[in-house]
mmCIF file of C-alpha atoms in Angstrom:
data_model
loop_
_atom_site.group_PDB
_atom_site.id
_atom_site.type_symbol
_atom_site.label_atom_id
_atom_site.label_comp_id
_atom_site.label_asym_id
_atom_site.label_seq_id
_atom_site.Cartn_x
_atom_site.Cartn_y
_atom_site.Cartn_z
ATOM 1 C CA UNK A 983 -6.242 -35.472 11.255
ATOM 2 C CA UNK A 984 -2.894 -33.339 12.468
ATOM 3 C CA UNK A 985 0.603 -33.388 12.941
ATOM 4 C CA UNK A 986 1.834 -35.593 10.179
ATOM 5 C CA UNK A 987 4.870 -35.064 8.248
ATOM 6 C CA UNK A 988 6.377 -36.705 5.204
ATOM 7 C CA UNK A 989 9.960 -37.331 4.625
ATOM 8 C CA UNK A 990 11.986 -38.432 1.689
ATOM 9 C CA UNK A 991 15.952 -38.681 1.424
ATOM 10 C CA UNK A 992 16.353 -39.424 -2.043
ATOM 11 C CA UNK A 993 15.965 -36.442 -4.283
ATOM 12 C CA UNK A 994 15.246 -39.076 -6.913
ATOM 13 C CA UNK A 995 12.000 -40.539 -4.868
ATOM 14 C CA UNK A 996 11.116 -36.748 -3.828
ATOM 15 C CA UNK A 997 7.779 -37.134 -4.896
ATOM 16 C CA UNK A 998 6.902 -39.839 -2.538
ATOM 17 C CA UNK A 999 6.528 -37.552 0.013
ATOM 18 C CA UNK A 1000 3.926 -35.432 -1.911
ATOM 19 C CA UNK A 1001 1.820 -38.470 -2.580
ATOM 20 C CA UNK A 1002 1.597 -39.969 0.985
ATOM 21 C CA UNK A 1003 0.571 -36.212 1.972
ATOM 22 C CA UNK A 1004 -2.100 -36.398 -1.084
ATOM 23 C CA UNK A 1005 -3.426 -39.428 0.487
ATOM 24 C CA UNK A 1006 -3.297 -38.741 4.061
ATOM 25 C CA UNK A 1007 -5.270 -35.800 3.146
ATOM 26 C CA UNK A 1008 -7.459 -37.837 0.868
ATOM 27 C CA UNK A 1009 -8.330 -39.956 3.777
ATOM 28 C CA UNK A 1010 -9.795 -37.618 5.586
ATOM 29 C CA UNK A 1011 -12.176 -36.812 2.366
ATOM 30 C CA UNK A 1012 -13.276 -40.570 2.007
ATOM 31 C CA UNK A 1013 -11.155 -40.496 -1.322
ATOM 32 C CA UNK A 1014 -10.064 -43.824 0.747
ATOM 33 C CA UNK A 1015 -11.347 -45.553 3.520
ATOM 34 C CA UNK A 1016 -11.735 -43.684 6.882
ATOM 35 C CA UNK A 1017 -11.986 -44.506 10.360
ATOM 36 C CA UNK A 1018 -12.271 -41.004 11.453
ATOM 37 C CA UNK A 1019 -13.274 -39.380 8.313
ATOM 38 C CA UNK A 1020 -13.149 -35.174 9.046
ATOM 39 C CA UNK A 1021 -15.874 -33.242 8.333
ATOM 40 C CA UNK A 1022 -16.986 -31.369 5.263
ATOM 41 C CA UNK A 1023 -16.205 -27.982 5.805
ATOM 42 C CA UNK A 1024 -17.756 -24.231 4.213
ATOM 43 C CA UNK A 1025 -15.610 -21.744 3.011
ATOM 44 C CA UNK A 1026 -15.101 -18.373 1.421
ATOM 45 C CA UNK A 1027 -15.063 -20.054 -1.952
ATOM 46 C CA UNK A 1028 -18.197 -21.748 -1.888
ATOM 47 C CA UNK A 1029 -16.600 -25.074 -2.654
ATOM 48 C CA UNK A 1030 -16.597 -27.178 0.251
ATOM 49 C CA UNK A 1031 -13.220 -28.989 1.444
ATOM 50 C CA UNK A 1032 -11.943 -30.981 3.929
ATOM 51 C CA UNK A 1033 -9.211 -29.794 6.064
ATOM 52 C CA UNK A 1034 -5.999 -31.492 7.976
ATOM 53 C CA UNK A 1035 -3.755 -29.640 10.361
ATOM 54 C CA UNK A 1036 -0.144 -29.227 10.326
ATOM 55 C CA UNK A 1037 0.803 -31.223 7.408
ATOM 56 C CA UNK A 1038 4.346 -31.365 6.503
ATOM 57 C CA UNK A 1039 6.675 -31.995 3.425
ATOM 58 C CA UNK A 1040 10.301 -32.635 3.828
ATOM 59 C CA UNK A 1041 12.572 -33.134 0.636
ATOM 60 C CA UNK A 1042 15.640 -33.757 -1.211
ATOM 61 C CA UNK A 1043 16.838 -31.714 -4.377
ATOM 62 C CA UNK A 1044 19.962 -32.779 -4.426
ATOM 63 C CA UNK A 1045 21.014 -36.093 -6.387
ATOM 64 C CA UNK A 1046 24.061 -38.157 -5.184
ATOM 65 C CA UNK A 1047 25.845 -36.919 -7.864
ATOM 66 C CA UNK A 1048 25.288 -33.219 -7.340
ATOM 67 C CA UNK A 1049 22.537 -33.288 -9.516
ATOM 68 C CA UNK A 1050 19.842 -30.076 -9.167
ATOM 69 C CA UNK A 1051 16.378 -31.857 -9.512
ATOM 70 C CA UNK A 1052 13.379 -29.585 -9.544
ATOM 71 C CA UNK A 1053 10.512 -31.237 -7.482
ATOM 72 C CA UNK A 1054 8.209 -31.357 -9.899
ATOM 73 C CA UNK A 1055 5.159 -34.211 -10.071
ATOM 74 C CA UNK A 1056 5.656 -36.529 -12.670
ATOM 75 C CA UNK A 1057 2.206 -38.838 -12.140
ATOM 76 C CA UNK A 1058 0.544 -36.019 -13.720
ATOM 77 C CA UNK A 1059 1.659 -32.869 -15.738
ATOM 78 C CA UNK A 1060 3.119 -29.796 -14.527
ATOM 79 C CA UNK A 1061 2.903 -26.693 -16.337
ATOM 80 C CA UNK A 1062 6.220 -25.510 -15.770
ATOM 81 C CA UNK A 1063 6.638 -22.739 -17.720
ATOM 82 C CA UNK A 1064 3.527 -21.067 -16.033
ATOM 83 C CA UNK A 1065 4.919 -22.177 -12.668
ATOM 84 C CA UNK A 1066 8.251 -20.438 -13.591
ATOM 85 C CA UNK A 1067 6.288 -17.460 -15.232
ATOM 86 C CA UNK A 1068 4.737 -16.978 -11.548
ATOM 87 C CA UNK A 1069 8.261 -17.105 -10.103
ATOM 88 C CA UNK A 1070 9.373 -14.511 -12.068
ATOM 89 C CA UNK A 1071 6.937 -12.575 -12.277
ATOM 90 C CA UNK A 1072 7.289 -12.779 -7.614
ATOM 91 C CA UNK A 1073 11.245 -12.103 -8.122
ATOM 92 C CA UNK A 1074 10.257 -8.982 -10.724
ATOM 93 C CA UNK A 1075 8.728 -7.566 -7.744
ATOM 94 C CA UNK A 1076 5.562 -7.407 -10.433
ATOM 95 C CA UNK A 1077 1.563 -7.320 -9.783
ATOM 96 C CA UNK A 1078 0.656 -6.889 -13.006
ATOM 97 C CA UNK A 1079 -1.486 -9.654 -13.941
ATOM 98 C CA UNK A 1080 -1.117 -8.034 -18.174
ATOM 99 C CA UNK A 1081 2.791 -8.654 -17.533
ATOM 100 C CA UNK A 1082 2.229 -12.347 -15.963
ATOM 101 C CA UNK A 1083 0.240 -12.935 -19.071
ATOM 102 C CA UNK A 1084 3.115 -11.872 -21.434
ATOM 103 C CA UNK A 1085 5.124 -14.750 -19.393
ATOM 104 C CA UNK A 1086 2.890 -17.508 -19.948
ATOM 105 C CA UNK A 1087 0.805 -17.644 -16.926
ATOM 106 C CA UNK A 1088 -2.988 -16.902 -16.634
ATOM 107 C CA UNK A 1089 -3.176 -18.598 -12.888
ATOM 108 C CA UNK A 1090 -4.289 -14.795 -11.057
ATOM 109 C CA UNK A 1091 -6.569 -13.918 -14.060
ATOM 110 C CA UNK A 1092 -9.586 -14.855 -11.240
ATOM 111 C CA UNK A 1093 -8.070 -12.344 -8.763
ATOM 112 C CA UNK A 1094 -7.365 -9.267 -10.996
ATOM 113 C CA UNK A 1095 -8.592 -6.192 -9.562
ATOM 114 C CA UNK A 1096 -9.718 -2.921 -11.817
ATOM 115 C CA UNK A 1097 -6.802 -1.812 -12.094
ATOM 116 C CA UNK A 1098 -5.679 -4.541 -13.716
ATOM 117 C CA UNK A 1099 -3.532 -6.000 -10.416
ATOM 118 C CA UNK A 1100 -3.572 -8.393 -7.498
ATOM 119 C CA UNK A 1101 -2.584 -5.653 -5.265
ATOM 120 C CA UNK A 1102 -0.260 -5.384 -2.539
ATOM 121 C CA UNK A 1103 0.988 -9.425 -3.167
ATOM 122 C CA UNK A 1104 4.165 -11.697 -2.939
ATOM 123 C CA UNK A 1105 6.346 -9.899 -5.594
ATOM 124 C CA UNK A 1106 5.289 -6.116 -3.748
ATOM 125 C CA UNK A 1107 6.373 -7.708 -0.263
ATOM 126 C CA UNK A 1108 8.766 -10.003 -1.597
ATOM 127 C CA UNK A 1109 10.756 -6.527 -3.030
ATOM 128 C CA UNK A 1110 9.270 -3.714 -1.521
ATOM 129 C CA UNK A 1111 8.229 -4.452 1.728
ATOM 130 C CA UNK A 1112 6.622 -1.144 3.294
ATOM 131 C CA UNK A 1113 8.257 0.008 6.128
ATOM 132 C CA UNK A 1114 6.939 3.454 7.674
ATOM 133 C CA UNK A 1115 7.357 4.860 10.946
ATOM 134 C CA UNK A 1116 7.192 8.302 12.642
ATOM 135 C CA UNK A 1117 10.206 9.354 14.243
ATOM 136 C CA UNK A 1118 11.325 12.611 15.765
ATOM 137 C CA UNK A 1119 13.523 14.882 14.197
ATOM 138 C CA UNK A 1120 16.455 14.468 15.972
ATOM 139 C CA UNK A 1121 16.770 10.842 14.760
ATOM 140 C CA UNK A 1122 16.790 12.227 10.654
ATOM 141 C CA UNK A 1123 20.037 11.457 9.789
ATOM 142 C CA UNK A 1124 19.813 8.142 11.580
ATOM 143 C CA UNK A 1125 17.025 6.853 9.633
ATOM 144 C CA UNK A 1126 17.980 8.549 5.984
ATOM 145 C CA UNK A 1127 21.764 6.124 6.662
ATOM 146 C CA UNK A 1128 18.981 3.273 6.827
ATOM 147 C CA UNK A 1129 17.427 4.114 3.665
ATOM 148 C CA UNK A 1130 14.564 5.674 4.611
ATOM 149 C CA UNK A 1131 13.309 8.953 3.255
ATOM 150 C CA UNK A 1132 11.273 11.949 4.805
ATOM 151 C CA UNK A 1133 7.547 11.505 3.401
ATOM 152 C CA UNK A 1134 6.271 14.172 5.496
ATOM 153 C CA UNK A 1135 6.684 16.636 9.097
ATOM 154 C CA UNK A 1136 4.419 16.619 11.818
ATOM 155 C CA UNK A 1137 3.827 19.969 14.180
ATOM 156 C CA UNK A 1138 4.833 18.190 17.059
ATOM 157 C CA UNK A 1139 8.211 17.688 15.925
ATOM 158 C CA UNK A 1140 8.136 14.473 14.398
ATOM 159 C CA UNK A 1141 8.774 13.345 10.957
ATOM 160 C CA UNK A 1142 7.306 10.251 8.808
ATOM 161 C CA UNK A 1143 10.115 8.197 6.998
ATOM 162 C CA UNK A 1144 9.338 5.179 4.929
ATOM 163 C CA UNK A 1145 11.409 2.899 2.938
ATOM 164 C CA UNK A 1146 10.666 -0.331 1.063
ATOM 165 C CA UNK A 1147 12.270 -3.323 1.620
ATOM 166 C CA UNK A 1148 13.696 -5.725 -0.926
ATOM 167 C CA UNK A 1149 13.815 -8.975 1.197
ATOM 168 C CA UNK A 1150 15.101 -11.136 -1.600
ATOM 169 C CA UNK A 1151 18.195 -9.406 -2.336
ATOM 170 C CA UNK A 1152 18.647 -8.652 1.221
ATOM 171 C CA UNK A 1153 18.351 -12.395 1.630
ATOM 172 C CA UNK A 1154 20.877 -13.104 -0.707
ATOM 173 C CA UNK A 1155 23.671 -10.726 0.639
ATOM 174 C CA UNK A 1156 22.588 -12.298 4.273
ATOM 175 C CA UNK A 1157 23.434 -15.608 2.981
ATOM 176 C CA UNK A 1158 26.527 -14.938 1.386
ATOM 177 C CA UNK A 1159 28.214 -12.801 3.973
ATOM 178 C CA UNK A 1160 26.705 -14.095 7.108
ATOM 179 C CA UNK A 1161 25.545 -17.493 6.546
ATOM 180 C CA UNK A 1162 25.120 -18.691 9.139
ATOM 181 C CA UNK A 1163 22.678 -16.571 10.714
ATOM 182 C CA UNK A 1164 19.580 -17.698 11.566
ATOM 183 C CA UNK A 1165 18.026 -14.518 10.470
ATOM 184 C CA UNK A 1166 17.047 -15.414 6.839
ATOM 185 C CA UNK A 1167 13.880 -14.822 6.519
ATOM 186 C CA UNK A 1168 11.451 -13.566 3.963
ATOM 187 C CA UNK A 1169 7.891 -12.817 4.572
ATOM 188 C CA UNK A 1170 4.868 -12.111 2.342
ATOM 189 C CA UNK A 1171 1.596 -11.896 4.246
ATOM 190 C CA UNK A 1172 1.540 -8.203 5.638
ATOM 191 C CA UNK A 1173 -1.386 -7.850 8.425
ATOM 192 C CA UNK A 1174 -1.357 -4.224 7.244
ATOM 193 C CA UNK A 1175 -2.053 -4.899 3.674
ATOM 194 C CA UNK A 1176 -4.527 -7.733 3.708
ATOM 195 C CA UNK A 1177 -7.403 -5.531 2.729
ATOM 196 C CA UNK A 1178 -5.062 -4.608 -0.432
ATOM 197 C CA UNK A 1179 -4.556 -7.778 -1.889
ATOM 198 C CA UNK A 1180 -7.413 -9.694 -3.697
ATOM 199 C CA UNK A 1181 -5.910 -13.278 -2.423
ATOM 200 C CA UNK A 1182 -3.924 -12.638 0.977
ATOM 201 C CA UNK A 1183 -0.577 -14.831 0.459
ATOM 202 C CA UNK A 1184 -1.143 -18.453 1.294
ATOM 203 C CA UNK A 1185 2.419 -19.382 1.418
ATOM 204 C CA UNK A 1186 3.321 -16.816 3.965
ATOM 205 C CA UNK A 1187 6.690 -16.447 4.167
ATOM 206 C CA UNK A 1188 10.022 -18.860 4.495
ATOM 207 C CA UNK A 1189 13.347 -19.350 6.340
ATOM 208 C CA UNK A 1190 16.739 -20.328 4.540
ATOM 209 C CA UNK A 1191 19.131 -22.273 6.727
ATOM 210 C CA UNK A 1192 22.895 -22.551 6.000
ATOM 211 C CA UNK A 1193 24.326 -25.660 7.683
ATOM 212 C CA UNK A 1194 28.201 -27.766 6.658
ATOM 213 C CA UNK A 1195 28.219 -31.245 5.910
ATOM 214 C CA UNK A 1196 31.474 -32.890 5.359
ATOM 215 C CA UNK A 1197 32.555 -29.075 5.684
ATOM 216 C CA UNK A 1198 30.609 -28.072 2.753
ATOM 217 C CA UNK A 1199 27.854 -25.193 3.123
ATOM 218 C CA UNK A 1200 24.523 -26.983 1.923
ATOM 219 C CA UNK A 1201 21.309 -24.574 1.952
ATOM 220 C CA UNK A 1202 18.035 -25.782 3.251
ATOM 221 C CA UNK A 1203 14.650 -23.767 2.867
ATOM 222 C CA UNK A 1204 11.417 -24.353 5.293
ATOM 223 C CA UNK A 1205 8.007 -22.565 3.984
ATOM 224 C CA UNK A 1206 5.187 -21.749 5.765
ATOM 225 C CA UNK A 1207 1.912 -22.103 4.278
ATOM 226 C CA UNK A 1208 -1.135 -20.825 5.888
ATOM 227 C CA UNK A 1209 -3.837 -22.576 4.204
ATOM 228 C CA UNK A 1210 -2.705 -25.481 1.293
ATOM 229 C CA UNK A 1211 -5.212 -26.476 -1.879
ATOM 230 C CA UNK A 1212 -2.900 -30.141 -1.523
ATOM 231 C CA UNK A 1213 -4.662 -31.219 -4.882
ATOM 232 C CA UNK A 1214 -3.830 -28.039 -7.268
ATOM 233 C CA UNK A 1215 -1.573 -25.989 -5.324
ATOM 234 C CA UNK A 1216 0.968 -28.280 -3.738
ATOM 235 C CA UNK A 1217 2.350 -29.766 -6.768
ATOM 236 C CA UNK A 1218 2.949 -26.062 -8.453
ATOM 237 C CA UNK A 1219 4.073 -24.366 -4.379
ATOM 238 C CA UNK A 1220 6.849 -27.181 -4.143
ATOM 239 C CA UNK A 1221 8.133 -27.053 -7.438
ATOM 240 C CA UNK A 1222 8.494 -23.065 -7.261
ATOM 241 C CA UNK A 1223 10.275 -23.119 -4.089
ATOM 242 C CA UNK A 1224 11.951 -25.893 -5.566
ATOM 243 C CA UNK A 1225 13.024 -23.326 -8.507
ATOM 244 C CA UNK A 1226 14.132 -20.643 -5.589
ATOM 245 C CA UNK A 1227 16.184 -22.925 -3.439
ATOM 246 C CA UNK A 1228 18.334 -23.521 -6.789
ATOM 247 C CA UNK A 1229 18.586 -20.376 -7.578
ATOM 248 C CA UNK A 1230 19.551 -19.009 -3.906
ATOM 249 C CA UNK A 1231 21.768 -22.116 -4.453
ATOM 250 C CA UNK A 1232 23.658 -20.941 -7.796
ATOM 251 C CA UNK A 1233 24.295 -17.785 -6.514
ATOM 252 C CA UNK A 1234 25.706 -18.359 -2.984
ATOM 253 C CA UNK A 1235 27.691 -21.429 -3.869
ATOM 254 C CA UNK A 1236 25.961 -23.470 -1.196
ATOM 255 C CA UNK A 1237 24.692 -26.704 -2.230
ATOM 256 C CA UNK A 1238 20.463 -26.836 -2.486
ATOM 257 C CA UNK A 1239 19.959 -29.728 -0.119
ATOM 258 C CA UNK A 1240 16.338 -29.709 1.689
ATOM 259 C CA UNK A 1241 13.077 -27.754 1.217
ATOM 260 C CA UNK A 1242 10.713 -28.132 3.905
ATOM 261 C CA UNK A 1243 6.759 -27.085 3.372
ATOM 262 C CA UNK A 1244 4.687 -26.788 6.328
ATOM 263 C CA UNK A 1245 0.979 -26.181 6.015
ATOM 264 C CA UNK A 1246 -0.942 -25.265 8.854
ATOM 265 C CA UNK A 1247 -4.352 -25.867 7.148
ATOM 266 C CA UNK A 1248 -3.793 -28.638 4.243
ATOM 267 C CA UNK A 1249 -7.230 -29.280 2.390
ATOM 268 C CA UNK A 1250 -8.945 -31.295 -0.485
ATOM 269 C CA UNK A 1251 -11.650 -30.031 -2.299
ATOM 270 C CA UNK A 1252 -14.671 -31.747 -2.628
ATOM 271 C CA UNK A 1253 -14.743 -31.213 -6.113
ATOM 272 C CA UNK A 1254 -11.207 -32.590 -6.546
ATOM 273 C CA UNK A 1255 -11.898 -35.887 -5.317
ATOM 274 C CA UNK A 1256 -11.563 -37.858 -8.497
ATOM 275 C CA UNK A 1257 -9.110 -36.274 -9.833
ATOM 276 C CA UNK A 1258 -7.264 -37.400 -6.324
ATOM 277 C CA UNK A 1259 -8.176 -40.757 -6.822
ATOM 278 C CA UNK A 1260 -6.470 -41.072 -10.393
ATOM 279 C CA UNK A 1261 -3.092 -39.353 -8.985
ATOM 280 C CA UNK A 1262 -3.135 -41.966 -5.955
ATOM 281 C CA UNK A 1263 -4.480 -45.271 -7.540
ATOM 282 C CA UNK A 1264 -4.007 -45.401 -11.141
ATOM 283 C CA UNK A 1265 -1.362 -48.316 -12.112
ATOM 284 C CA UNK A 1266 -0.089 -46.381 -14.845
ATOM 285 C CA UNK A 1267 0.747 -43.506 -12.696
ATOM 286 C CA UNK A 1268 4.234 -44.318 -11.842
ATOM 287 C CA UNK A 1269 6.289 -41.505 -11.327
ATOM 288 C CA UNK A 1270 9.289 -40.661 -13.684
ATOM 289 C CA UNK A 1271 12.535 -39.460 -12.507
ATOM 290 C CA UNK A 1272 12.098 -35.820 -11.988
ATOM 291 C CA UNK A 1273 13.967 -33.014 -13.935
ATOM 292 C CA UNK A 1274 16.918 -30.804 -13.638
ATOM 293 C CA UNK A 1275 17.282 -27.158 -13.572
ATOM 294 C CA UNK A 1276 19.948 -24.910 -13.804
ATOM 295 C CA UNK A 1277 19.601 -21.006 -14.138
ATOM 296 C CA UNK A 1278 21.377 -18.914 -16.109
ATOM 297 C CA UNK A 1279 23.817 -17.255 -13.278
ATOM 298 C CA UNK A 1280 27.640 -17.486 -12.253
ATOM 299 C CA UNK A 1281 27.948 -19.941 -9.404
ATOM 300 C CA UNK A 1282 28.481 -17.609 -6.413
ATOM 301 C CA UNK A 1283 28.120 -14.190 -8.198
ATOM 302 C CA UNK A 1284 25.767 -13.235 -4.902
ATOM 303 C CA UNK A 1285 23.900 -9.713 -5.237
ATOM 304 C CA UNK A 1286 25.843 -8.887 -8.635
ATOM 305 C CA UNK A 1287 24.770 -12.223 -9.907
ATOM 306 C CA UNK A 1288 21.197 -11.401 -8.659
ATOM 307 C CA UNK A 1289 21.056 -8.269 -10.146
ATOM 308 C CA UNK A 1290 22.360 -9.178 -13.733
ATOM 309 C CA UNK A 1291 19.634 -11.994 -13.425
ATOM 310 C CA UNK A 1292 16.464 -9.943 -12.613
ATOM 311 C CA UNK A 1293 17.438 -7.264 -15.261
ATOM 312 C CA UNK A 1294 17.145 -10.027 -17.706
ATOM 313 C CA UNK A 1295 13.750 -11.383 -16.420
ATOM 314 C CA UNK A 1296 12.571 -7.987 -16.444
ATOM 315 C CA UNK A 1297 13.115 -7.532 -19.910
ATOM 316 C CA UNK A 1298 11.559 -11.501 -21.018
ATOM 317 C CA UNK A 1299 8.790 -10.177 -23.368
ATOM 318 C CA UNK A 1300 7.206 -13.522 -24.079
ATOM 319 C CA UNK A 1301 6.473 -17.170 -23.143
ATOM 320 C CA UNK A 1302 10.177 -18.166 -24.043
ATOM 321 C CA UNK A 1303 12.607 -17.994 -20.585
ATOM 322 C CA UNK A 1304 15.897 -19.668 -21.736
ATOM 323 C CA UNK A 1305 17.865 -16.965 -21.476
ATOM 324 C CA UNK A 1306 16.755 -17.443 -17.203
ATOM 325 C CA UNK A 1307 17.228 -20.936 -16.358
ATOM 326 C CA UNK A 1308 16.927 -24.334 -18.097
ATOM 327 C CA UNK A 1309 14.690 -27.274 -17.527
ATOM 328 C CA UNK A 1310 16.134 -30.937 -18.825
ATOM 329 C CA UNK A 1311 14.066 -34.025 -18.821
ATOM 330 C CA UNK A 1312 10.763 -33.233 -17.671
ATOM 331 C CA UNK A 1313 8.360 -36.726 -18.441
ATOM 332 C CA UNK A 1314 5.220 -36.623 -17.001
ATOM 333 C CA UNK A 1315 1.720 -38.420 -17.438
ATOM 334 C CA UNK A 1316 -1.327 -36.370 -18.619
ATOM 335 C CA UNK A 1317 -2.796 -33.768 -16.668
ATOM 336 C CA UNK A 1318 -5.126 -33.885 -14.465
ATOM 337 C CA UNK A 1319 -7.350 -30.913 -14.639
ATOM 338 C CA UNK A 1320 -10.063 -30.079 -11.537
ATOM 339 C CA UNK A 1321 -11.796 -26.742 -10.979
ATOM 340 C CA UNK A 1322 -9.872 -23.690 -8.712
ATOM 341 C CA UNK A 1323 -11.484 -22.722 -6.082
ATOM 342 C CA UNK A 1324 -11.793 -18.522 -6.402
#
């Protein structure tokens, strides 16, 4: 199955959209009758899936009256303060799977490396993108204006410069001085640096948009997922960039409006089956109205507001992160636990 995308308009009734792509995917697995079931496929993991193609989310966050939901699944729990951990812990720039611990979250503990990281993943691109070039010498001064500095000199008269890149707060400052750019963009899976990363980024990058409605600036996010675990991953990947779009929100001003999630390989696992099932069938099920969240920033305080924010989440030294955002009126049914495929 391909090409299918799922739209909701009410931020209220968001998580329709996630449960027709559940079961669309489902389909394809026989959770549900098929007439052109897909076939069972092998994969790194060793847990066999079933994959669609070019799957698509497209939500609401914001409620009619200016409400900020968080798109987070109701018909079964959400760990949210994990899921926020993991935000933070991206924003922080961090690796450290010891300091995503201290958060709250254990989700990487399967990809830790010896040295006690997940390598080169979203929070080193997401902050400190690698940039490194050879130049020659007569373009020094050029490059050192751009924030690069000299790493080393060649004999043939060139010189290596590097500089890392900190997309988010370069996003930020993009969207609050030149909004309406269509330049926004902030990417985490680095061809270069896939052999340095024990789990190469799935969700591979995304695009903010700035558009007026009823000349007000609303801000809509797209995300591009290269391969999509629907079951376990999609409820935590849309309420995270959920989490972001409000935040990029707060602190330009704009209005959160859409978020957007496009997966070019959505998949079930085998092994998540009934577990799929009881999310898509089960008559007591019914989804709640999902929560609010606000973080803890002055509405359009841009880069300064950014800044005073991440200083604070670097120094969180435990599970507790109310002094970063607020979540109100999170009700949920029970979880729903299946195994991750490693």
């Amino acid at each position: 199955m391909h090409g299918r995308n799922f739209v909701t308009h009410s931020a209220k009734d968001w998580e329709t959209s996630y449960t027709n792509l559940l079961g669309s995917v489902a389909i394809n697995a026989d959770v549900v009758e098929a007439t052109f079931p897909a076939d069972v496929r092998q994969n790194r993991t060793g847990d066999d899936d079933v994959p669609c193609f070019d799957f698509n989310t497209n939500i609401c966050v914001l409620g009619e009256n200016g409400e900020r939901f968080l798109p987070a699944v109701t018909k079964k729990k959400l760990f949210i303060n994990s899921m926020m951990a993991e935000l933070i812990w991206f924003l922080c720039g961090d690796t450290d799977v010891a300091r995503l611990k201290t958060l709250g979250s254990g989700i990487w503990n399967e990809w830790m490396r010896p040295d006690g990281s997940i390598g080169a993943g979203y929070g080193r691109m997401w902050r400190a993108f690698p940039d490194t070039r050879i130049v020659h010498e007569s373009q020094e001064d050029e490059f050192l204006s751009r924030g690069f500095s000299v790493e080393g000199e060649l004999s043939d008269g060139g010189i290596v410069v590097h500089r890392d890149v900190d997309q988010i707060t370069n996003l930020i400052d993009a969207l609050v001085n030149n909004p309406y750019s269509r330049r926004h963009v902030v990417w985490a899976f680095n061809p270069a640096y896939v052999d340095d990363t024990t789990l190469p980024p799935c969700h591979m990058g995304f695009v903010c948009q700035v558009m007026d409605i009823e000349g007000v600036k609303h801000l809509n996010m797209k995300v591009l997922m290269r391969s999509w675990d629907v079951f376990l991953g999609g409820p935590f990947n849309i309420a995270s960039y959920g989490a972001l779009l409000h935040l990029l929100s707060q602190l330009t001003g704009y209005k959160a409006n859409r978020l957007s999630i496009g997966a070019v390989d959505a998949h079930l696992y085998l092994n998540h089956r009934e577990q799929a099932k009881e999310h898509l069938f089960s008559e007591e099920r019914e989804p709640f109205t999902p929560p609010t969240i606000e973080w803890n920033v002055e509405e359009g305080s841009g880069v300064e507001g950014w800044k005073k924010l991440v200083s604070g989440m670097e120094a969180l030294e435990g599970k507790d992160h109310s002094d970063i955002y607020t979540v109100e009126g999170y009700q949920s049914h029970g979880p729903l636990k299946a195994p991750v495929a490693t």
